[in-house]
């Protein structure tokens, strides 16, 4: 079987070498006496295939094509199916002759493959292949004004130390972020010192390779971290000596940022502690490597393969005195930029383990066996699902995610000595953002303990983009009890306490809010208006016994599915004392 673009692309994927993929492809092309494919076409095939590898992997696995077609391996199948299913929807674009064995191996199963593609695509909320491709292209175009952000790790060095190191000492400082994209004609090597986050620099994306090959990067002194990703630790701002929890810590950028903030200077460790939870064993190893490389192992305790939701501050002495918590849970990732995804897809590529019969495309010549029967599609026709059902699938996914996010946040609110909590997502959806914040604020645990939103956000006073007032108001109205009324100044303050980012801010899509609690209720900016009699809540354990937790699916005012908090169960026994029932949070006069 002669060589072709697919075997050549497969070799580049499977043979990991130093240097970028593009430089490897062009170098091989220039060195070859008889190149088989243009380097541009080869690079495009690999990158476009990997952008959709999760979807294509589902098609491969669910169709069972590898178990039938012994000439195919996983990598070759990925590349072939990209051109067959995605390059030009409805047309076969495999760049092989009609009689080529690899092409025949795919075309024998085109009905089943098409059906599996449709199912996988619709599960992601895209009604057509074109819609999927347009969304990917739009995301890529939205990253043109996002620089390469670099956080100076003050556990290892200082801003002044970095800027005095070669080649940064020859870079020109610019006074605006826009100048990163339109540098002066006499200098392409420029940097910008961020106005919001200390020790954060912006560089043109073109210098990324220089940054990642620099000795300071290898030493953990430079950390590539998006500006918005720096907001949670910056807003939490734990002082030296604080006891902090990072509830969903991997890969560790926010964890090491917390450590740098608490250190108070280069290499200076206070007596504080950061407990970093990560429930996934593989990601726990990544976290460990990141913490060690950043020099934060003296202050960070990693709980490997440990679930924050199973932690108990009442029985664990290391957690009982936690004062600050950072929550950055799993989310839809709808705010992640295409550039961030593209830079990670090569590292995520792992060939599937195949049966022992054949791992090679270069089969020995032998008597050709009878062609295997085609895989039968589950239905004769490719299933079609209306757009509203695709939207419903997305809504269901957001409901599941927001339910988990709210559970995590409520657990954090229960820590007895906690006084400051940040909640963040890399999502653009209000279901994961404002809705979760409002549901947490109006929960029994937040009311009982006096939690409120930090609407001042002194660490980011100049940031203009805040929460969506209408989403805060609508969610709050859906959660109020019959005898409660909404204070609109409370709504505005909650929205002001939510920070949003998007591509226009030089970042990806991001959301963060900060919850604060003061031990003296009289000092809290909002208080409960007492109205009718009820029995007081007892100890916190008693409150948890009564609270029913999250309703995974409930009808909201607009008919969407949203997670909300159940009302506490009513007791049958008579109250011991006369107390007033909570009405609603309202600003004191």
Coordinates of C-alpha atoms in Angstrom, one line a residue:
X1 CA 0.0 0.0 0.0
X2 CA 1.6 3.2 -1.1
X3 CA 2.1 6.2 1.1
X4 CA -0.6 8.9 1.2
X5 CA -1.6 12.0 3.2
X6 CA -3.3 10.0 5.9
X7 CA -0.4 7.8 6.7
X8 CA 1.9 10.8 6.6
X9 CA -0.3 12.7 9.0
X10 CA -0.6 9.7 11.2
X11 CA 3.2 9.5 11.5
X12 CA 3.4 13.1 12.6
X13 CA 0.8 12.5 15.3
X14 CA 2.4 9.3 16.6
X15 CA 6.0 10.4 16.5
X16 CA 6.4 13.1 19.1
X17 CA 9.5 15.3 18.7
X18 CA 10.6 18.7 19.8
X19 CA 9.4 21.8 18.0
X20 CA 6.0 22.9 16.9
X21 CA 3.9 20.7 14.6
X22 CA 4.0 23.3 11.8
X23 CA 7.7 23.6 11.9
X24 CA 8.2 19.8 11.9
X25 CA 5.8 19.4 8.8
X26 CA 7.5 22.2 6.8
X27 CA 11.0 20.9 7.7
X28 CA 10.1 17.4 6.6
X29 CA 8.6 18.8 3.4
X30 CA 11.8 20.8 2.5
X31 CA 14.0 17.8 3.2
X32 CA 12.0 15.4 1.2
X33 CA 12.9 14.7 -2.4
X34 CA 9.4 13.5 -3.2
X35 CA 6.8 15.1 -0.9
X36 CA 3.4 13.4 -0.9
X37 CA 1.2 16.3 0.2
X38 CA 1.5 20.0 0.5
X39 CA 2.6 21.0 4.1
X40 CA -0.4 23.4 4.4
X41 CA -2.9 20.7 3.5
X42 CA -1.2 18.2 5.9
X43 CA -1.1 20.7 8.8
X44 CA -4.8 21.7 8.2
X45 CA -5.8 18.0 8.1
X46 CA -4.1 17.3 11.5
X47 CA -5.3 20.4 13.3
X48 CA -8.9 20.2 12.1
X49 CA -9.1 16.5 12.9
X50 CA -7.9 17.1 16.4
X51 CA -10.3 20.0 17.0
X52 CA -13.1 17.5 16.6
X53 CA -11.4 14.4 18.0
X54 CA -13.8 13.9 20.9
X55 CA -16.8 13.8 18.5
X56 CA -14.9 11.6 16.0
X57 CA -13.8 9.2 18.7
X58 CA -17.5 8.7 19.7
X59 CA -18.3 7.9 16.1
X60 CA -15.4 5.4 15.9
X61 CA -16.3 3.7 19.2
X62 CA -20.1 3.6 18.7
X63 CA -19.9 2.4 15.2
X64 CA -17.4 -0.4 16.0
X65 CA -15.6 0.1 12.7
X66 CA -12.2 -0.8 14.1
X67 CA -13.3 -4.2 15.1
X68 CA -14.5 -4.9 11.5
X69 CA -12.0 -3.2 9.3
X70 CA -8.6 -4.6 10.2
X71 CA -6.7 -2.4 7.8
X72 CA -7.6 0.7 10.0
X73 CA -6.0 1.8 13.2
X74 CA -7.4 4.5 15.4
X75 CA -5.2 7.4 14.1
X76 CA -5.8 6.6 10.5
X77 CA -9.6 6.3 11.2
X78 CA -9.7 9.7 12.9
X79 CA -8.1 11.4 9.9
X80 CA -10.2 9.6 7.3
X81 CA -13.5 10.2 9.1
X82 CA -12.7 13.9 9.4
X83 CA -12.5 14.2 5.6
X84 CA -15.4 11.8 5.0
X85 CA -17.8 13.3 7.5
X86 CA -16.8 16.9 8.2
X87 CA -14.7 18.4 5.4
X88 CA -17.7 18.9 3.0
X89 CA -20.9 17.6 4.7
X90 CA -22.8 15.3 2.3
X91 CA -19.8 14.7 0.1
X92 CA -17.0 12.2 0.4
X93 CA -13.7 14.1 0.4
X94 CA -11.3 11.3 1.2
X95 CA -8.2 12.1 -0.9
X96 CA -7.6 8.6 -2.1
X97 CA -8.6 6.7 -5.3
X98 CA -12.0 5.0 -5.3
X99 CA -10.4 1.5 -5.2
X100 CA -8.0 2.3 -2.3
X101 CA -8.4 -0.2 0.5
X102 CA -8.5 2.6 3.2
X103 CA -11.2 4.5 1.4
X104 CA -13.2 1.3 0.8
X105 CA -13.0 0.4 4.5
X106 CA -14.8 3.7 5.3
X107 CA -17.3 3.8 2.5
X108 CA -18.6 0.3 3.3
X109 CA -20.0 1.8 6.5
X110 CA -21.0 5.3 5.5
X111 CA -24.7 4.9 6.6
X112 CA -23.8 3.8 10.1
X113 CA -21.0 6.4 10.4
X114 CA -23.3 9.2 9.3
X115 CA -25.9 8.1 11.8
X116 CA -23.4 8.1 14.7
X117 CA -22.1 11.5 13.6
X118 CA -25.6 12.9 13.8
X119 CA -26.2 11.5 17.3
X120 CA -22.8 12.8 18.6
X121 CA -23.3 16.2 17.0
X122 CA -26.8 16.7 18.4
X123 CA -25.7 15.7 21.9
X124 CA -23.4 18.8 21.7
X125 CA -26.3 21.1 20.7
X126 CA -25.5 21.6 17.0
X127 CA -28.4 21.0 14.6
X128 CA -26.1 20.7 11.5
X129 CA -22.5 20.0 10.7
X130 CA -22.2 23.5 9.3
X131 CA -23.5 24.9 12.6
X132 CA -20.7 23.1 14.4
X133 CA -18.1 24.3 12.0
X134 CA -19.4 27.9 12.1
X135 CA -19.3 27.9 15.9
X136 CA -15.7 26.7 15.9
X137 CA -14.7 29.4 13.3
X138 CA -16.5 32.1 15.2
X139 CA -14.7 31.1 18.4
X140 CA -11.3 31.3 16.6
X141 CA -12.0 34.7 15.2
X142 CA -12.9 35.9 18.6
X143 CA -9.4 35.2 19.9
X144 CA -7.6 37.7 17.7
X145 CA -7.6 40.3 20.5
X146 CA -6.4 38.0 23.3
X147 CA -2.7 38.4 24.1
X148 CA -0.4 35.9 25.7
X149 CA -0.8 36.5 29.4
X150 CA 2.1 35.6 31.7
X151 CA 2.0 35.7 35.5
X152 CA 5.2 36.4 37.3
X153 CA 5.5 33.7 40.0
X154 CA 6.7 35.7 43.0
X155 CA 7.6 32.5 44.8
X156 CA 10.5 32.3 42.5
X157 CA 11.3 35.8 41.2
X158 CA 10.0 39.4 40.8
X159 CA 8.6 41.5 38.1
X160 CA 11.8 43.7 38.1
X161 CA 14.0 40.5 37.9
X162 CA 12.1 39.2 34.9
X163 CA 12.3 42.5 33.0
X164 CA 16.0 42.8 33.6
X165 CA 16.6 39.3 32.1
X166 CA 17.5 38.7 28.4
X167 CA 15.6 39.1 26.1
X168 CA 13.0 40.9 28.1
X169 CA 15.4 43.7 28.9
X170 CA 15.2 44.6 25.2
X171 CA 11.4 44.7 25.0
X172 CA 9.5 47.9 24.9
X173 CA 6.8 48.7 27.5
X174 CA 3.5 49.9 26.0
X175 CA 0.9 51.9 27.9
X176 CA -2.3 50.1 26.5
X177 CA -3.3 46.6 25.9
X178 CA -4.3 47.5 22.3
X179 CA -0.7 48.4 21.6
X180 CA 0.1 44.7 22.0
X181 CA -1.8 44.0 18.8
X182 CA -0.6 47.2 17.1
X183 CA 3.0 47.5 18.2
X184 CA 5.2 50.5 17.2
X185 CA 6.8 50.1 13.8
X186 CA 10.3 50.2 15.3
X187 CA 9.6 47.4 17.8
X188 CA 7.7 44.2 17.5
X189 CA 8.9 43.0 21.0
X190 CA 6.6 44.7 23.4
X191 CA 4.9 44.0 26.7
X192 CA 2.1 45.5 28.8
X193 CA 1.9 45.6 32.6
X194 CA -1.7 44.8 33.6
X195 CA -3.6 47.4 35.4
X196 CA -5.8 45.0 37.4
X197 CA -3.6 42.1 38.5
X198 CA -0.2 42.6 40.1
X199 CA 2.7 40.8 38.4
X200 CA 0.8 40.0 35.3
X201 CA 2.2 40.8 31.8
X202 CA 0.7 40.7 28.3
X203 CA 2.8 39.8 25.3
X204 CA 2.0 39.3 21.6
X205 CA 1.0 35.8 20.8
X206 CA 3.9 35.6 18.3
X207 CA 6.4 35.4 21.2
X208 CA 4.8 32.3 22.8
X209 CA 7.5 29.9 21.6
X210 CA 10.2 32.2 23.0
X211 CA 8.4 32.3 26.4
X212 CA 7.9 28.5 26.6
X213 CA 11.5 27.8 25.8
X214 CA 12.9 30.4 28.2
X215 CA 14.8 29.2 31.3
X216 CA 12.5 31.2 33.6
X217 CA 9.5 29.2 32.2
X218 CA 11.3 25.9 32.8
X219 CA 12.1 27.0 36.3
X220 CA 8.5 27.8 37.1
X221 CA 9.1 31.5 37.5
X222 CA 6.9 32.3 34.5
X223 CA 3.4 30.9 34.4
X224 CA 1.2 31.1 31.3
X225 CA -2.2 32.0 32.7
X226 CA -5.1 33.9 31.2
X227 CA -5.9 37.2 32.9
X228 CA -9.4 36.2 33.9
X229 CA -8.1 33.0 35.5
X230 CA -6.1 35.2 37.9
X231 CA -9.3 36.9 39.1
X232 CA -10.4 34.3 41.7
X233 CA -7.2 34.2 43.7
X234 CA -6.8 38.0 43.4
X235 CA -10.3 38.7 44.7
X236 CA -10.1 36.1 47.4
X237 CA -6.8 37.8 48.6
X238 CA -6.0 35.5 51.6
X239 CA -3.5 37.2 54.0
X240 CA -0.4 35.5 55.2
X241 CA -1.3 32.9 57.8
X242 CA -4.7 32.2 56.4
X243 CA -6.1 28.6 56.1
X244 CA -7.3 28.2 52.5
X245 CA -9.0 25.5 50.5
X246 CA -8.8 25.2 46.7
X247 CA -11.7 22.8 46.1
X248 CA -11.1 21.8 42.5
X249 CA -7.4 22.5 42.2
X250 CA -6.0 20.9 39.0
X251 CA -4.1 21.9 37.0
X252 CA -2.8 24.2 39.7
X253 CA -2.5 27.8 38.3
X254 CA -5.0 29.2 40.8
X255 CA -3.4 27.2 43.6
X256 CA 0.1 28.5 43.0
X257 CA -1.3 32.0 42.5
X258 CA -2.9 31.7 46.0
X259 CA 0.5 30.6 47.4
X260 CA 2.2 33.6 45.8
X261 CA -0.3 36.0 47.2
X262 CA 0.0 34.5 50.7
X263 CA 3.8 34.5 50.6
X264 CA 4.0 38.3 50.6
X265 CA 7.3 38.3 48.6
X266 CA 9.8 36.2 46.7
X267 CA 10.3 32.9 48.5
X268 CA 8.7 34.2 51.7
X269 CA 6.3 31.6 53.2
X270 CA 4.1 32.6 56.1
X271 CA 2.5 30.1 58.5
X272 CA -0.6 29.7 56.4
X273 CA -1.8 26.6 54.6
X274 CA -3.5 25.8 51.3
X275 CA -5.3 22.5 51.1
X276 CA -5.8 21.6 47.4
X277 CA -8.4 19.0 46.6
X278 CA -8.5 17.1 43.3
X279 CA -10.7 14.0 42.9
X280 CA -9.2 12.7 39.6
X281 CA -6.0 10.7 40.1
X282 CA -4.4 11.7 36.8
X283 CA -5.1 15.4 37.3
X284 CA -3.8 15.0 40.9
X285 CA -0.4 14.2 39.4
X286 CA -0.5 17.2 37.1
X287 CA -1.4 19.4 40.2
X288 CA 1.5 17.9 42.1
X289 CA 3.9 18.6 39.3
X290 CA 2.7 22.2 38.9
X291 CA 2.9 23.0 42.6
X292 CA 6.4 21.6 42.9
X293 CA 7.6 23.4 39.8
X294 CA 6.2 26.7 41.1
X295 CA 7.9 26.2 44.5
X296 CA 4.6 26.2 46.4
X297 CA 5.0 22.8 48.0
X298 CA 6.0 24.4 51.3
X299 CA 2.5 25.9 51.7
X300 CA 0.3 23.6 49.7
X301 CA -1.0 20.3 50.9
X302 CA -2.4 18.2 48.0
X303 CA -5.3 15.9 48.7
X304 CA -4.8 13.4 45.9
X305 CA -7.8 11.7 44.4
X306 CA -9.9 13.4 47.1
X307 CA -13.4 14.8 46.7
X308 CA -14.0 18.2 48.4
X309 CA -17.7 17.3 48.8
X310 CA -16.7 14.4 51.1
X311 CA -14.6 16.7 53.3
X312 CA -15.8 17.3 56.9
X313 CA -14.5 20.4 58.7
X314 CA -16.1 19.1 61.9
X315 CA -13.9 16.0 62.0
X316 CA -10.8 17.1 60.1
X317 CA -8.6 19.4 62.3
X318 CA -6.8 20.8 59.2
X319 CA -10.0 22.0 57.7
X320 CA -11.9 23.2 60.7
X321 CA -10.2 26.5 60.8
X322 CA -10.4 27.2 57.0
X323 CA -11.1 30.9 56.5
X324 CA -10.9 31.3 52.7
X325 CA -12.2 28.9 49.9
X326 CA -11.6 29.1 46.2
X327 CA -14.2 27.2 44.1
X328 CA -13.6 26.8 40.3
X329 CA -15.7 23.7 39.6
X330 CA -16.3 21.8 36.3
X331 CA -18.4 23.8 33.9
X332 CA -19.6 23.9 30.3
X333 CA -16.3 25.6 29.2
X334 CA -18.3 27.8 26.9
X335 CA -16.0 30.7 27.6
X336 CA -12.8 28.9 26.7
X337 CA -11.2 30.4 23.6
X338 CA -10.4 28.4 20.5
X339 CA -6.7 29.2 20.9
X340 CA -6.6 27.6 24.3
X341 CA -8.3 24.6 22.9
X342 CA -6.0 24.4 19.9
X343 CA -2.9 24.6 22.0
X344 CA -4.0 21.7 24.1
X345 CA -5.4 19.3 21.5
X346 CA -2.0 17.8 20.6
X347 CA -1.3 17.0 24.3
X348 CA -4.7 15.4 24.6
X349 CA -4.2 13.1 21.6
X350 CA -3.9 9.5 22.7
X351 CA -4.4 6.6 20.2
X352 CA -6.9 4.1 21.4
X353 CA -5.7 0.6 22.3
X354 CA -6.6 -1.7 19.5
X355 CA -7.0 -5.4 19.2
X356 CA -3.8 -7.4 18.6
X357 CA -4.8 -8.4 15.1
X358 CA -3.5 -5.4 13.4
X359 CA -2.0 -2.1 14.4
X360 CA -0.4 -1.3 11.0
X361 CA -1.7 0.3 7.9
X362 CA 1.1 -1.3 5.8
X363 CA -0.3 -4.8 5.5
X364 CA 1.7 -7.5 4.0
X365 CA 0.6 -8.8 0.5
X366 CA -1.5 -11.8 0.8
X367 CA -4.6 -13.3 -0.7
X368 CA -7.4 -10.7 -0.4
X369 CA -10.1 -12.0 1.9
X370 CA -13.8 -11.4 1.3
X371 CA -14.7 -7.8 2.2
X372 CA -16.3 -7.6 5.7
X373 CA -20.0 -6.9 5.8
X374 CA -20.9 -3.2 6.3
X375 CA -22.0 -2.1 9.8
X376 CA -25.7 -1.7 9.8
X377 CA -27.0 1.6 10.9
X378 CA -29.4 1.5 13.9
X379 CA -32.0 3.2 11.7
X380 CA -32.3 3.1 7.9
X381 CA -32.4 6.9 7.7
X382 CA -30.1 9.3 9.5
X383 CA -32.0 10.5 12.5
X384 CA -33.0 14.1 12.5
X385 CA -33.7 16.0 15.7
X386 CA -35.4 19.4 15.6
X387 CA -33.4 22.5 16.8
X388 CA -35.6 22.8 19.9
X389 CA -34.5 19.3 21.0
X390 CA -30.9 20.2 20.5
X391 CA -31.5 23.3 22.7
X392 CA -33.2 21.1 25.3
X393 CA -30.1 18.8 25.4
X394 CA -28.0 21.8 26.2
X395 CA -30.5 23.0 28.8
X396 CA -30.3 19.5 30.4
X397 CA -26.5 19.6 30.5
X398 CA -26.5 23.1 32.1
X399 CA -29.0 21.9 34.7
X400 CA -26.8 19.0 35.6
X401 CA -23.7 21.2 35.8
X402 CA -25.3 24.0 37.8
X403 CA -26.7 21.4 40.2
X404 CA -23.3 20.1 40.9
X405 CA -21.8 23.7 41.2
X406 CA -24.5 24.7 43.7
X407 CA -23.9 21.6 45.8
X408 CA -20.2 22.5 45.9
X409 CA -20.9 26.1 46.8
X410 CA -23.3 25.2 49.6
X411 CA -20.8 22.8 51.1
X412 CA -18.2 25.6 51.2
X413 CA -20.7 27.9 52.9
X414 CA -21.1 25.4 55.7
X415 CA -17.4 25.7 56.9
X416 CA -17.7 27.1 60.4
X417 CA -14.8 29.6 60.2
X418 CA -15.1 30.5 56.6
X419 CA -15.4 34.2 55.9
X420 CA -14.5 34.7 52.2
X421 CA -15.3 32.4 49.2
X422 CA -14.8 32.9 45.5
X423 CA -16.9 31.0 43.0
X424 CA -15.9 31.1 39.3
X425 CA -16.5 29.4 36.0
X426 CA -15.2 29.7 32.5
X427 CA -18.8 29.8 31.3
X428 CA -20.9 32.4 29.5
X429 CA -24.2 30.9 30.6
X430 CA -26.2 32.6 33.3
X431 CA -27.4 29.1 34.5
X432 CA -23.9 28.4 35.8
X433 CA -23.2 31.9 36.9
X434 CA -25.8 34.4 38.3
X435 CA -28.4 31.7 38.9
X436 CA -26.0 29.6 41.0
X437 CA -25.0 32.7 43.0
X438 CA -28.6 33.7 43.7
X439 CA -29.6 30.2 44.7
X440 CA -26.7 30.0 47.1
X441 CA -27.5 33.4 48.7
X442 CA -31.1 32.5 49.3
X443 CA -30.3 29.0 50.6
X444 CA -31.0 28.1 54.3
X445 CA -27.3 27.8 55.1
X446 CA -26.4 31.3 53.7
X447 CA -29.3 32.9 55.5
X448 CA -28.5 31.2 58.8
X449 CA -24.8 32.1 58.7
X450 CA -25.1 35.6 57.3
X451 CA -23.4 35.1 54.0
X452 CA -23.8 38.0 51.4
X453 CA -22.2 39.0 48.1
X454 CA -19.2 41.3 48.2
X455 CA -20.7 44.0 46.0
X456 CA -17.8 46.4 46.6
X457 CA -15.0 44.1 45.2
X458 CA -12.3 46.5 46.3
X459 CA -9.7 44.4 44.4
X460 CA -11.4 45.0 41.1
X461 CA -13.2 48.4 41.6
X462 CA -12.3 49.6 38.1
X463 CA -13.7 46.5 36.3
X464 CA -16.8 47.6 34.3
X465 CA -18.3 44.4 33.1
X466 CA -20.5 43.0 35.9
X467 CA -23.4 40.5 36.4
X468 CA -26.7 40.6 34.4
X469 CA -29.3 42.4 36.6
X470 CA -32.2 40.8 34.8
X471 CA -30.9 37.2 35.5
X472 CA -30.3 38.0 39.1
X473 CA -33.9 39.4 39.5
X474 CA -35.6 36.6 37.6
X475 CA -33.8 33.9 39.5
X476 CA -34.5 35.5 42.9
X477 CA -38.2 35.9 42.0
X478 CA -38.4 32.2 41.3
X479 CA -37.0 31.3 44.7
X480 CA -38.9 33.7 47.0
X481 CA -41.5 32.3 49.4
X482 CA -45.1 33.5 49.2
X483 CA -44.6 36.0 52.0
X484 CA -41.3 37.5 50.7
X485 CA -40.8 40.5 48.5
X486 CA -37.8 41.4 46.4
X487 CA -35.6 44.4 47.3
X488 CA -34.4 45.8 44.0
X489 CA -31.3 47.4 45.6
X490 CA -30.3 43.9 46.7
X491 CA -30.7 42.7 43.1
X492 CA -28.4 45.4 41.9
X493 CA -25.8 44.8 44.6
X494 CA -25.7 41.1 43.8
X495 CA -25.2 41.9 40.1
X496 CA -22.4 44.3 41.0
X497 CA -20.8 41.6 43.0
X498 CA -20.5 39.4 39.9
X499 CA -17.6 39.9 37.5
X500 CA -17.9 38.9 33.9
X501 CA -15.2 38.8 31.2
X502 CA -15.3 38.2 27.4
X503 CA -13.1 38.5 24.4
X504 CA -13.4 42.3 24.3
X505 CA -11.6 42.4 27.6
X506 CA -8.5 40.7 26.3
X507 CA -9.6 37.4 28.0
X508 CA -11.7 34.4 27.4
X509 CA -15.3 34.2 28.8
X510 CA -15.2 34.0 32.6
X511 CA -17.3 34.7 35.6
X512 CA -16.4 35.2 39.3
X513 CA -18.3 36.2 42.4
X514 CA -17.2 36.6 46.0
X515 CA -19.2 35.6 49.1
X516 CA -18.3 37.2 52.5
X517 CA -19.5 36.7 56.0
X518 CA -19.0 38.8 59.2
X519 CA -19.4 37.3 62.6
X520 CA -21.4 40.3 63.9
X521 CA -24.8 40.3 62.1
X522 CA -25.3 43.9 62.9
X523 CA -22.4 44.8 60.6
X524 CA -23.8 43.0 57.6
X525 CA -25.0 45.4 54.9
X526 CA -28.3 43.5 54.5
X527 CA -30.4 42.0 57.3
X528 CA -33.5 39.8 57.5
X529 CA -36.8 41.7 58.0
X530 CA -38.6 39.7 60.7
X531 CA -42.3 39.1 60.0
X532 CA -44.1 36.1 61.3
X533 CA -43.4 33.6 64.0
X534 CA -41.4 30.4 63.4
X535 CA -39.3 28.0 65.5
X536 CA -35.6 29.0 65.4
X537 CA -33.1 26.7 63.6
X538 CA -31.0 24.8 66.1
X539 CA -27.5 23.7 65.6
X540 CA -26.2 23.6 62.0
X541 CA -26.4 19.8 62.0
X542 CA -30.2 20.1 62.7
X543 CA -30.5 22.6 59.8
X544 CA -28.9 20.1 57.4
X545 CA -31.3 17.4 58.5
X546 CA -34.3 19.5 57.5
X547 CA -33.0 21.0 54.3
X548 CA -33.9 18.9 51.3
X549 CA -31.1 20.2 49.1
X550 CA -31.2 20.7 45.4
X551 CA -34.2 20.0 43.1
X552 CA -32.4 18.8 40.0
X553 CA -35.3 19.7 37.7
X554 CA -38.0 22.3 38.5
X555 CA -40.1 24.6 36.4
X556 CA -38.9 28.2 36.3
X557 CA -40.9 31.2 35.4
X558 CA -39.9 31.1 31.7
X559 CA -40.3 27.3 31.5
X560 CA -36.6 26.6 31.6
X561 CA -35.1 23.9 33.9
X562 CA -33.1 25.4 36.8
X563 CA -31.6 24.1 40.0
X564 CA -33.2 25.7 43.1
X565 CA -33.1 25.3 46.8
X566 CA -35.9 23.4 48.5
X567 CA -37.7 25.1 51.4
X568 CA -37.0 23.6 54.9
X569 CA -39.6 21.0 56.0
X570 CA -42.1 22.3 58.5
X571 CA -42.0 20.8 61.9
X572 CA -45.1 19.4 63.5
X573 CA -44.1 20.1 67.1
X574 CA -44.9 23.4 68.7
X575 CA -42.2 26.0 68.9
X576 CA -40.2 26.3 72.1
X577 CA -39.8 30.1 71.7
X578 CA -41.5 32.9 69.9
X579 CA -39.4 34.1 66.9
X580 CA -40.1 36.0 63.7
X581 CA -40.0 34.4 60.2
X582 CA -37.6 35.7 57.6
X583 CA -39.0 38.0 54.9
X584 CA -36.2 38.9 52.5
X585 CA -32.8 40.5 52.5
X586 CA -33.3 44.3 52.6
X587 CA -30.8 47.1 53.0
X588 CA -30.7 48.7 56.5
X589 CA -31.5 52.3 56.7

